[in-house]
Amino acid sequence: LAQAHPGPSASVAAVPGRWAARQLPMENTPEQWYKNLPILTRVGLTVIFGVTVLVQLEILNPMLLTLNWPLVLNKLQVWRLLTSVCFFGTFSFQFLFQLYFFCSFSSKLEQNEIFSQPGDYLFFLLVQILMLDVISLVLSWPTGFPLLGPSLVFAILYYWSRREPYATLNFFSFTIKGYQFPFALCFFQMLIGGSIWGDLLGLASGHIYYFLKEVVPAEYGHTLIKTPGFFVTFMSQYTSGAS
């Protein structure tokens, strides 16, 4: 190996092999991958994984996390509006599948130009969660869908597909465009015998946001969704620190 790198680096040949191995770049380590995630995607991944570990070890009761509108309204358990997206189920192949999609497409979307202002993506996520809560109540009266994590992932994926409609993706050896990907996932879910209601819920939520955020201002000249200053101020300290 030392002979393949002549010149100044040839002195590495005199160093023991174990030490030379430590000089190799570490860009592909899990730690480096985790640190390179955008901040909100990294926080989301940490929360989802941490909650799953607590539930798996039977430290945390998942029934405390699920959405239940009667408990929200009558018992003021308002945390359920947010925690319903933090639990995807116990560790399984489906869990890994959802986690992969979250990390991949949340990273892409968080770095998209539409969320260039600090706080934009945080506000987007909060709006999506609240819309999912309300739409799920309409579809599953009176409690709503108990777990909305996969629906949030699909909403993120769908809105990314609207932002980058002609991005090329490989899906089971097929090349498809970004705008086709959500529908390909729904079709695949049906093929394996799964329910697509959670995906359709995320699609509806993502499309409503897309319509209000981009179509209405462009077509009618009205701005209906704007990030409050509080979110901008709050996130500015973290994005400036990260940079």
PDB file of C-alpha atoms in Angstrom:
ATOM      1  CA  LEU A   1       0.000   0.000   0.000  1.00  0.00           C
ATOM      2  CA  ALA A   2       2.841   2.359   0.796  1.00  0.00           C
ATOM      3  CA  GLN A   3       4.294   1.814  -2.667  1.00  0.00           C
ATOM      4  CA  ALA A   4       1.091   2.998  -4.244  1.00  0.00           C
ATOM      5  CA  HIS A   5       1.534   6.460  -2.683  1.00  0.00           C
ATOM      6  CA  PRO A   6       5.069   7.754  -3.558  1.00  0.00           C
ATOM      7  CA  GLY A   7       6.383  11.142  -2.557  1.00  0.00           C
ATOM      8  CA  PRO A   8       5.871  12.800   0.834  1.00  0.00           C
ATOM      9  CA  SER A   9       3.266  10.289   1.923  1.00  0.00           C
ATOM     10  CA  ALA A  10       5.767   7.468   1.531  1.00  0.00           C
ATOM     11  CA  SER A  11       6.782   8.072   5.124  1.00  0.00           C
ATOM     12  CA  VAL A  12       3.523   6.393   6.118  1.00  0.00           C
ATOM     13  CA  ALA A  13       5.219   3.111   5.238  1.00  0.00           C
ATOM     14  CA  ALA A  14       7.278   3.402   8.364  1.00  0.00           C
ATOM     15  CA  VAL A  15       4.178   3.723  10.543  1.00  0.00           C
ATOM     16  CA  PRO A  16       2.519   0.558  11.839  1.00  0.00           C
ATOM     17  CA  GLY A  17      -0.478  -0.586   9.822  1.00  0.00           C
ATOM     18  CA  ARG A  18      -2.915   0.009  12.670  1.00  0.00           C
ATOM     19  CA  TRP A  19      -1.890   3.667  12.916  1.00  0.00           C
ATOM     20  CA  ALA A  20      -2.012   4.119   9.149  1.00  0.00           C
ATOM     21  CA  ALA A  21      -5.571   2.806   9.120  1.00  0.00           C
ATOM     22  CA  ARG A  22      -6.555   5.506  11.577  1.00  0.00           C
ATOM     23  CA  GLN A  23      -5.421   8.174   9.126  1.00  0.00           C
ATOM     24  CA  LEU A  24      -8.084   7.224   6.584  1.00  0.00           C
ATOM     25  CA  PRO A  25     -10.975   9.675   6.130  1.00  0.00           C
ATOM     26  CA  MET A  26     -14.072   8.925   8.225  1.00  0.00           C
ATOM     27  CA  GLU A  27     -16.804  10.526   6.086  1.00  0.00           C
ATOM     28  CA  ASN A  28     -18.887   7.346   5.831  1.00  0.00           C
ATOM     29  CA  THR A  29     -19.157   6.487   9.510  1.00  0.00           C
ATOM     30  CA  PRO A  30     -22.636   6.412  11.122  1.00  0.00           C
ATOM     31  CA  GLU A  31     -21.551   9.208  13.464  1.00  0.00           C
ATOM     32  CA  GLN A  32     -20.546  11.466  10.582  1.00  0.00           C
ATOM     33  CA  TRP A  33     -23.739  10.661   8.681  1.00  0.00           C
ATOM     34  CA  TYR A  34     -25.791  11.562  11.761  1.00  0.00           C
ATOM     35  CA  LYS A  35     -23.936  14.843  12.300  1.00  0.00           C
ATOM     36  CA  ASN A  36     -24.387  15.804   8.655  1.00  0.00           C
ATOM     37  CA  LEU A  37     -28.176  15.540   8.830  1.00  0.00           C
ATOM     38  CA  PRO A  38     -30.009  18.887   8.851  1.00  0.00           C
ATOM     39  CA  ILE A  39     -30.853  19.920  12.394  1.00  0.00           C
ATOM     40  CA  LEU A  40     -34.608  19.243  12.435  1.00  0.00           C
ATOM     41  CA  THR A  41     -34.247  15.936  10.605  1.00  0.00           C
ATOM     42  CA  ARG A  42     -31.574  14.963  13.133  1.00  0.00           C
ATOM     43  CA  VAL A  43     -33.813  15.917  16.061  1.00  0.00           C
ATOM     44  CA  GLY A  44     -36.737  14.022  14.536  1.00  0.00           C
ATOM     45  CA  LEU A  45     -34.653  10.900  13.999  1.00  0.00           C
ATOM     46  CA  THR A  46     -33.384  11.048  17.590  1.00  0.00           C
ATOM     47  CA  VAL A  47     -36.881  11.465  19.044  1.00  0.00           C
ATOM     48  CA  ILE A  48     -38.417   8.691  16.928  1.00  0.00           C
ATOM     49  CA  PHE A  49     -35.625   6.240  17.684  1.00  0.00           C
ATOM     50  CA  GLY A  50     -35.526   7.148  21.386  1.00  0.00           C
ATOM     51  CA  VAL A  51     -39.294   6.756  21.807  1.00  0.00           C
ATOM     52  CA  THR A  52     -39.190   3.405  20.028  1.00  0.00           C
ATOM     53  CA  VAL A  53     -36.430   2.155  22.335  1.00  0.00           C
ATOM     54  CA  LEU A  54     -38.404   3.223  25.420  1.00  0.00           C
ATOM     55  CA  VAL A  55     -41.522   1.473  24.165  1.00  0.00           C
ATOM     56  CA  GLN A  56     -39.581  -1.635  23.149  1.00  0.00           C
ATOM     57  CA  LEU A  57     -38.077  -1.874  26.655  1.00  0.00           C
ATOM     58  CA  GLU A  58     -41.566  -1.384  28.150  1.00  0.00           C
ATOM     59  CA  ILE A  59     -40.461   1.768  29.941  1.00  0.00           C
ATOM     60  CA  LEU A  60     -42.962   3.924  28.086  1.00  0.00           C
ATOM     61  CA  ASN A  61     -46.588   2.952  27.479  1.00  0.00           C
ATOM     62  CA  PRO A  62     -47.406   3.644  23.805  1.00  0.00           C
ATOM     63  CA  MET A  63     -51.023   4.332  24.742  1.00  0.00           C
ATOM     64  CA  LEU A  64     -49.810   7.596  26.265  1.00  0.00           C
ATOM     65  CA  LEU A  65     -48.591   8.703  22.837  1.00  0.00           C
ATOM     66  CA  THR A  66     -51.518   7.860  20.571  1.00  0.00           C
ATOM     67  CA  LEU A  67     -53.983  10.422  19.291  1.00  0.00           C
ATOM     68  CA  ASN A  68     -57.337  10.292  21.051  1.00  0.00           C
ATOM     69  CA  TRP A  69     -59.469  13.385  20.528  1.00  0.00           C
ATOM     70  CA  PRO A  70     -61.885  12.720  23.438  1.00  0.00           C
ATOM     71  CA  LEU A  71     -58.898  12.607  25.803  1.00  0.00           C
ATOM     72  CA  VAL A  72     -57.446  15.734  24.209  1.00  0.00           C
ATOM     73  CA  LEU A  73     -60.674  17.689  24.620  1.00  0.00           C
ATOM     74  CA  ASN A  74     -62.073  16.250  27.841  1.00  0.00           C
ATOM     75  CA  LYS A  75     -58.873  15.485  29.771  1.00  0.00           C
ATOM     76  CA  LEU A  76     -56.706  18.223  28.225  1.00  0.00           C
ATOM     77  CA  GLN A  77     -54.076  15.682  27.170  1.00  0.00           C
ATOM     78  CA  VAL A  78     -52.918  18.050  24.437  1.00  0.00           C
ATOM     79  CA  TRP A  79     -49.508  16.417  24.104  1.00  0.00           C
ATOM     80  CA  ARG A  80     -51.204  13.659  22.097  1.00  0.00           C
ATOM     81  CA  LEU A  81     -51.553  16.082  19.188  1.00  0.00           C
ATOM     82  CA  LEU A  82     -47.752  16.008  18.822  1.00  0.00           C
ATOM     83  CA  THR A  83     -46.674  12.641  20.213  1.00  0.00           C
ATOM     84  CA  SER A  84     -48.862  10.718  17.772  1.00  0.00           C
ATOM     85  CA  VAL A  85     -46.188  11.297  15.104  1.00  0.00           C
ATOM     86  CA  CYS A  86     -43.278  10.191  17.326  1.00  0.00           C
ATOM     87  CA  PHE A  87     -44.053   6.473  17.411  1.00  0.00           C
ATOM     88  CA  PHE A  88     -43.992   4.322  14.280  1.00  0.00           C
ATOM     89  CA  GLY A  89     -44.481   0.993  16.020  1.00  0.00           C
ATOM     90  CA  THR A  90     -41.929  -1.346  17.548  1.00  0.00           C
ATOM     91  CA  PHE A  91     -38.722  -2.308  15.740  1.00  0.00           C
ATOM     92  CA  SER A  92     -39.486  -4.109  12.493  1.00  0.00           C
ATOM     93  CA  PHE A  93     -38.709  -3.998   8.795  1.00  0.00           C
ATOM     94  CA  GLN A  94     -41.609  -1.590   8.336  1.00  0.00           C
ATOM     95  CA  PHE A  95     -40.111   0.662  11.024  1.00  0.00           C
ATOM     96  CA  LEU A  96     -36.739   0.736   9.228  1.00  0.00           C
ATOM     97  CA  PHE A  97     -38.518   1.425   5.954  1.00  0.00           C
ATOM     98  CA  GLN A  98     -40.304   4.449   7.434  1.00  0.00           C
ATOM     99  CA  LEU A  99     -37.178   5.700   9.187  1.00  0.00           C
ATOM    100  CA  TYR A 100     -35.209   5.523   5.941  1.00  0.00           C
ATOM    101  CA  PHE A 101     -37.831   7.542   4.096  1.00  0.00           C
ATOM    102  CA  PHE A 102     -37.982  10.095   6.893  1.00  0.00           C
ATOM    103  CA  CYS A 103     -34.214  10.638   6.983  1.00  0.00           C
ATOM    104  CA  SER A 104     -33.875  10.721   3.208  1.00  0.00           C
ATOM    105  CA  PHE A 105     -36.759  12.959   2.191  1.00  0.00           C
ATOM    106  CA  SER A 106     -36.862  15.151   5.284  1.00  0.00           C
ATOM    107  CA  SER A 107     -33.179  15.958   4.666  1.00  0.00           C
ATOM    108  CA  LYS A 108     -33.885  16.841   1.034  1.00  0.00           C
ATOM    109  CA  LEU A 109     -36.923  18.936   1.889  1.00  0.00           C
ATOM    110  CA  GLU A 110     -35.325  20.741   4.835  1.00  0.00           C
ATOM    111  CA  GLN A 111     -32.523  21.877   2.519  1.00  0.00           C
ATOM    112  CA  ASN A 112     -34.901  22.904  -0.269  1.00  0.00           C
ATOM    113  CA  GLU A 113     -34.948  26.555  -1.285  1.00  0.00           C
ATOM    114  CA  ILE A 114     -38.585  26.964  -0.163  1.00  0.00           C
ATOM    115  CA  PHE A 115     -37.381  26.619   3.445  1.00  0.00           C
ATOM    116  CA  SER A 116     -34.412  28.962   3.171  1.00  0.00           C
ATOM    117  CA  GLN A 117     -35.525  31.135   6.105  1.00  0.00           C
ATOM    118  CA  PRO A 118     -34.765  29.805   9.597  1.00  0.00           C
ATOM    119  CA  GLY A 119     -37.910  28.424  11.147  1.00  0.00           C
ATOM    120  CA  ASP A 120     -39.698  27.689   7.862  1.00  0.00           C
ATOM    121  CA  TYR A 121     -39.272  23.932   8.061  1.00  0.00           C
ATOM    122  CA  LEU A 122     -40.192  23.793  11.752  1.00  0.00           C
ATOM    123  CA  PHE A 123     -43.401  25.690  10.989  1.00  0.00           C
ATOM    124  CA  PHE A 124     -44.088  23.346   8.060  1.00  0.00           C
ATOM    125  CA  LEU A 125     -43.752  20.296  10.303  1.00  0.00           C
ATOM    126  CA  LEU A 126     -46.011  21.786  12.967  1.00  0.00           C
ATOM    127  CA  VAL A 127     -48.678  22.701  10.399  1.00  0.00           C
ATOM    128  CA  GLN A 128     -48.499  19.208   8.929  1.00  0.00           C
ATOM    129  CA  ILE A 129     -48.902  17.551  12.330  1.00  0.00           C
ATOM    130  CA  LEU A 130     -51.934  19.668  13.230  1.00  0.00           C
ATOM    131  CA  MET A 131     -53.537  19.123   9.823  1.00  0.00           C
ATOM    132  CA  LEU A 132     -53.006  15.382  10.152  1.00  0.00           C
ATOM    133  CA  ASP A 133     -54.683  15.491  13.570  1.00  0.00           C
ATOM    134  CA  VAL A 134     -57.744  17.267  12.162  1.00  0.00           C
ATOM    135  CA  ILE A 135     -58.070  15.272   8.935  1.00  0.00           C
ATOM    136  CA  SER A 136     -57.684  11.985  10.817  1.00  0.00           C
ATOM    137  CA  LEU A 137     -60.540  13.059  13.081  1.00  0.00           C
ATOM    138  CA  VAL A 138     -62.758  13.519  10.027  1.00  0.00           C
ATOM    139  CA  LEU A 139     -61.785  10.128   8.605  1.00  0.00           C
ATOM    140  CA  SER A 140     -61.954   8.236  11.898  1.00  0.00           C
ATOM    141  CA  TRP A 141     -64.545   9.933  14.096  1.00  0.00           C
ATOM    142  CA  PRO A 142     -64.460  10.494  17.065  1.00  0.00           C
ATOM    143  CA  THR A 143     -60.921   9.478  18.079  1.00  0.00           C
ATOM    144  CA  GLY A 144     -58.817  10.020  14.957  1.00  0.00           C
ATOM    145  CA  PHE A 145     -56.023   7.772  13.707  1.00  0.00           C
ATOM    146  CA  PRO A 146     -53.977   6.701  16.757  1.00  0.00           C
ATOM    147  CA  LEU A 147     -50.538   6.813  15.091  1.00  0.00           C
ATOM    148  CA  LEU A 148     -49.702   9.466  12.510  1.00  0.00           C
ATOM    149  CA  GLY A 149     -45.941   9.034  12.104  1.00  0.00           C
ATOM    150  CA  PRO A 150     -46.111   7.216   8.746  1.00  0.00           C
ATOM    151  CA  SER A 151     -48.638   9.800   7.515  1.00  0.00           C
ATOM    152  CA  LEU A 152     -46.232  12.617   8.410  1.00  0.00           C
ATOM    153  CA  VAL A 153     -43.464  10.850   6.490  1.00  0.00           C
ATOM    154  CA  PHE A 154     -45.750  10.562   3.476  1.00  0.00           C
ATOM    155  CA  ALA A 155     -46.702  14.248   3.731  1.00  0.00           C
ATOM    156  CA  ILE A 156     -43.005  15.168   3.733  1.00  0.00           C
ATOM    157  CA  LEU A 157     -42.372  12.851   0.801  1.00  0.00           C
ATOM    158  CA  TYR A 158     -45.336  14.233  -1.141  1.00  0.00           C
ATOM    159  CA  TYR A 159     -44.379  17.869  -0.662  1.00  0.00           C
ATOM    160  CA  TRP A 160     -40.820  17.048  -1.725  1.00  0.00           C
ATOM    161  CA  SER A 161     -42.261  15.469  -4.889  1.00  0.00           C
ATOM    162  CA  ARG A 162     -44.036  18.768  -5.634  1.00  0.00           C
ATOM    163  CA  ARG A 163     -40.857  20.763  -5.031  1.00  0.00           C
ATOM    164  CA  GLU A 164     -38.676  18.475  -7.172  1.00  0.00           C
ATOM    165  CA  PRO A 165     -41.133  16.830  -9.584  1.00  0.00           C
ATOM    166  CA  TYR A 166     -38.542  15.840 -12.180  1.00  0.00           C
ATOM    167  CA  ALA A 167     -35.894  14.458  -9.851  1.00  0.00           C
ATOM    168  CA  THR A 168     -34.955  10.913 -10.895  1.00  0.00           C
ATOM    169  CA  LEU A 169     -35.401   8.035  -8.454  1.00  0.00           C
ATOM    170  CA  ASN A 170     -34.714   4.318  -8.656  1.00  0.00           C
ATOM    171  CA  PHE A 171     -37.556   2.276  -7.208  1.00  0.00           C
ATOM    172  CA  PHE A 172     -37.061  -1.514  -7.367  1.00  0.00           C
ATOM    173  CA  SER A 173     -34.924  -1.151 -10.508  1.00  0.00           C
ATOM    174  CA  PHE A 174     -37.468   1.158 -12.160  1.00  0.00           C
ATOM    175  CA  THR A 175     -36.606   4.760 -12.930  1.00  0.00           C
ATOM    176  CA  ILE A 176     -39.377   7.155 -11.970  1.00  0.00           C
ATOM    177  CA  LYS A 177     -39.772  10.892 -11.544  1.00  0.00           C
ATOM    178  CA  GLY A 178     -40.296  12.650  -8.243  1.00  0.00           C
ATOM    179  CA  TYR A 179     -43.951  13.485  -8.921  1.00  0.00           C
ATOM    180  CA  GLN A 180     -44.675   9.791  -9.583  1.00  0.00           C
ATOM    181  CA  PHE A 181     -43.052   8.502  -6.423  1.00  0.00           C
ATOM    182  CA  PRO A 182     -45.919   8.991  -3.900  1.00  0.00           C
ATOM    183  CA  PHE A 183     -48.335   7.155  -6.171  1.00  0.00           C
ATOM    184  CA  ALA A 184     -45.820   4.384  -6.818  1.00  0.00           C
ATOM    185  CA  LEU A 185     -45.520   3.922  -3.045  1.00  0.00           C
ATOM    186  CA  CYS A 186     -49.302   3.730  -2.651  1.00  0.00           C
ATOM    187  CA  PHE A 187     -49.475   1.126  -5.412  1.00  0.00           C
ATOM    188  CA  PHE A 188     -46.658  -0.869  -3.821  1.00  0.00           C
ATOM    189  CA  GLN A 189     -48.422  -0.720  -0.455  1.00  0.00           C
ATOM    190  CA  MET A 190     -51.541  -2.198  -2.027  1.00  0.00           C
ATOM    191  CA  LEU A 191     -49.524  -4.931  -3.733  1.00  0.00           C
ATOM    192  CA  ILE A 192     -48.130  -6.155  -0.408  1.00  0.00           C
ATOM    193  CA  GLY A 193     -51.578  -6.122   1.175  1.00  0.00           C
ATOM    194  CA  GLY A 194     -51.108  -3.032   3.348  1.00  0.00           C
ATOM    195  CA  SER A 195     -53.548  -0.226   4.055  1.00  0.00           C
ATOM    196  CA  ILE A 196     -53.061   2.989   2.098  1.00  0.00           C
ATOM    197  CA  TRP A 197     -55.311   5.147   4.292  1.00  0.00           C
ATOM    198  CA  GLY A 198     -52.356   6.481   6.260  1.00  0.00           C
ATOM    199  CA  ASP A 199     -50.563   7.328   3.011  1.00  0.00           C
ATOM    200  CA  LEU A 200     -53.656   9.047   1.588  1.00  0.00           C
ATOM    201  CA  LEU A 201     -53.958  11.039   4.797  1.00  0.00           C
ATOM    202  CA  GLY A 202     -50.367  12.268   4.394  1.00  0.00           C
ATOM    203  CA  LEU A 203     -50.956  12.976   0.701  1.00  0.00           C
ATOM    204  CA  ALA A 204     -54.024  15.077   1.508  1.00  0.00           C
ATOM    205  CA  SER A 205     -52.210  17.029   4.212  1.00  0.00           C
ATOM    206  CA  GLY A 206     -49.170  17.644   2.027  1.00  0.00           C
ATOM    207  CA  HIS A 207     -51.296  18.726  -0.929  1.00  0.00           C
ATOM    208  CA  ILE A 208     -53.362  21.158   1.144  1.00  0.00           C
ATOM    209  CA  TYR A 209     -50.157  22.788   2.342  1.00  0.00           C
ATOM    210  CA  TYR A 210     -48.778  22.907  -1.212  1.00  0.00           C
ATOM    211  CA  PHE A 211     -52.001  24.488  -2.493  1.00  0.00           C
ATOM    212  CA  LEU A 212     -52.149  27.133   0.236  1.00  0.00           C
ATOM    213  CA  LYS A 213     -48.420  27.861   0.239  1.00  0.00           C
ATOM    214  CA  GLU A 214     -47.650  27.956  -3.486  1.00  0.00           C
ATOM    215  CA  VAL A 215     -50.749  27.780  -5.694  1.00  0.00           C
ATOM    216  CA  VAL A 216     -52.883  30.402  -3.941  1.00  0.00           C
ATOM    217  CA  PRO A 217     -50.166  33.131  -3.909  1.00  0.00           C
ATOM    218  CA  ALA A 218     -49.245  32.414  -7.529  1.00  0.00           C
ATOM    219  CA  GLU A 219     -52.808  32.251  -8.873  1.00  0.00           C
ATOM    220  CA  TYR A 220     -54.757  34.581  -6.588  1.00  0.00           C
ATOM    221  CA  GLY A 221     -52.102  36.840  -5.089  1.00  0.00           C
ATOM    222  CA  HIS A 222     -52.916  36.031  -1.458  1.00  0.00           C
ATOM    223  CA  THR A 223     -50.336  34.781   1.056  1.00  0.00           C
ATOM    224  CA  LEU A 224     -52.111  32.429   3.438  1.00  0.00           C
ATOM    225  CA  ILE A 225     -49.139  30.666   5.041  1.00  0.00           C
ATOM    226  CA  LYS A 226     -46.240  32.639   6.461  1.00  0.00           C
ATOM    227  CA  THR A 227     -43.773  31.582   9.113  1.00  0.00           C
ATOM    228  CA  PRO A 228     -44.362  33.532  12.357  1.00  0.00           C
ATOM    229  CA  GLY A 229     -41.473  35.623  13.605  1.00  0.00           C
ATOM    230  CA  PHE A 230     -41.213  33.514  16.751  1.00  0.00           C
ATOM    231  CA  PHE A 231     -40.150  30.483  14.725  1.00  0.00           C
ATOM    232  CA  VAL A 232     -37.603  32.527  12.790  1.00  0.00           C
ATOM    233  CA  THR A 233     -36.084  33.934  15.991  1.00  0.00           C
ATOM    234  CA  PHE A 234     -36.081  30.556  17.718  1.00  0.00           C
ATOM    235  CA  MET A 235     -34.408  28.667  14.866  1.00  0.00           C
ATOM    236  CA  SER A 236     -31.941  31.421  13.972  1.00  0.00           C
ATOM    237  CA  GLN A 237     -29.853  30.735  17.065  1.00  0.00           C
ATOM    238  CA  TYR A 238     -29.476  27.074  16.115  1.00  0.00           C
ATOM    239  CA  THR A 239     -28.895  27.481  12.396  1.00  0.00           C
ATOM    240  CA  SER A 240     -26.331  30.227  12.975  1.00  0.00           C
ATOM    241  CA  GLY A 241     -24.625  28.064  15.576  1.00  0.00           C
ATOM    242  CA  ALA A 242     -24.604  25.067  13.233  1.00  0.00           C
ATOM    243  CA  SER A 243     -23.045  27.102  10.461  1.00  0.00           C
TER     244      SER A 243
END
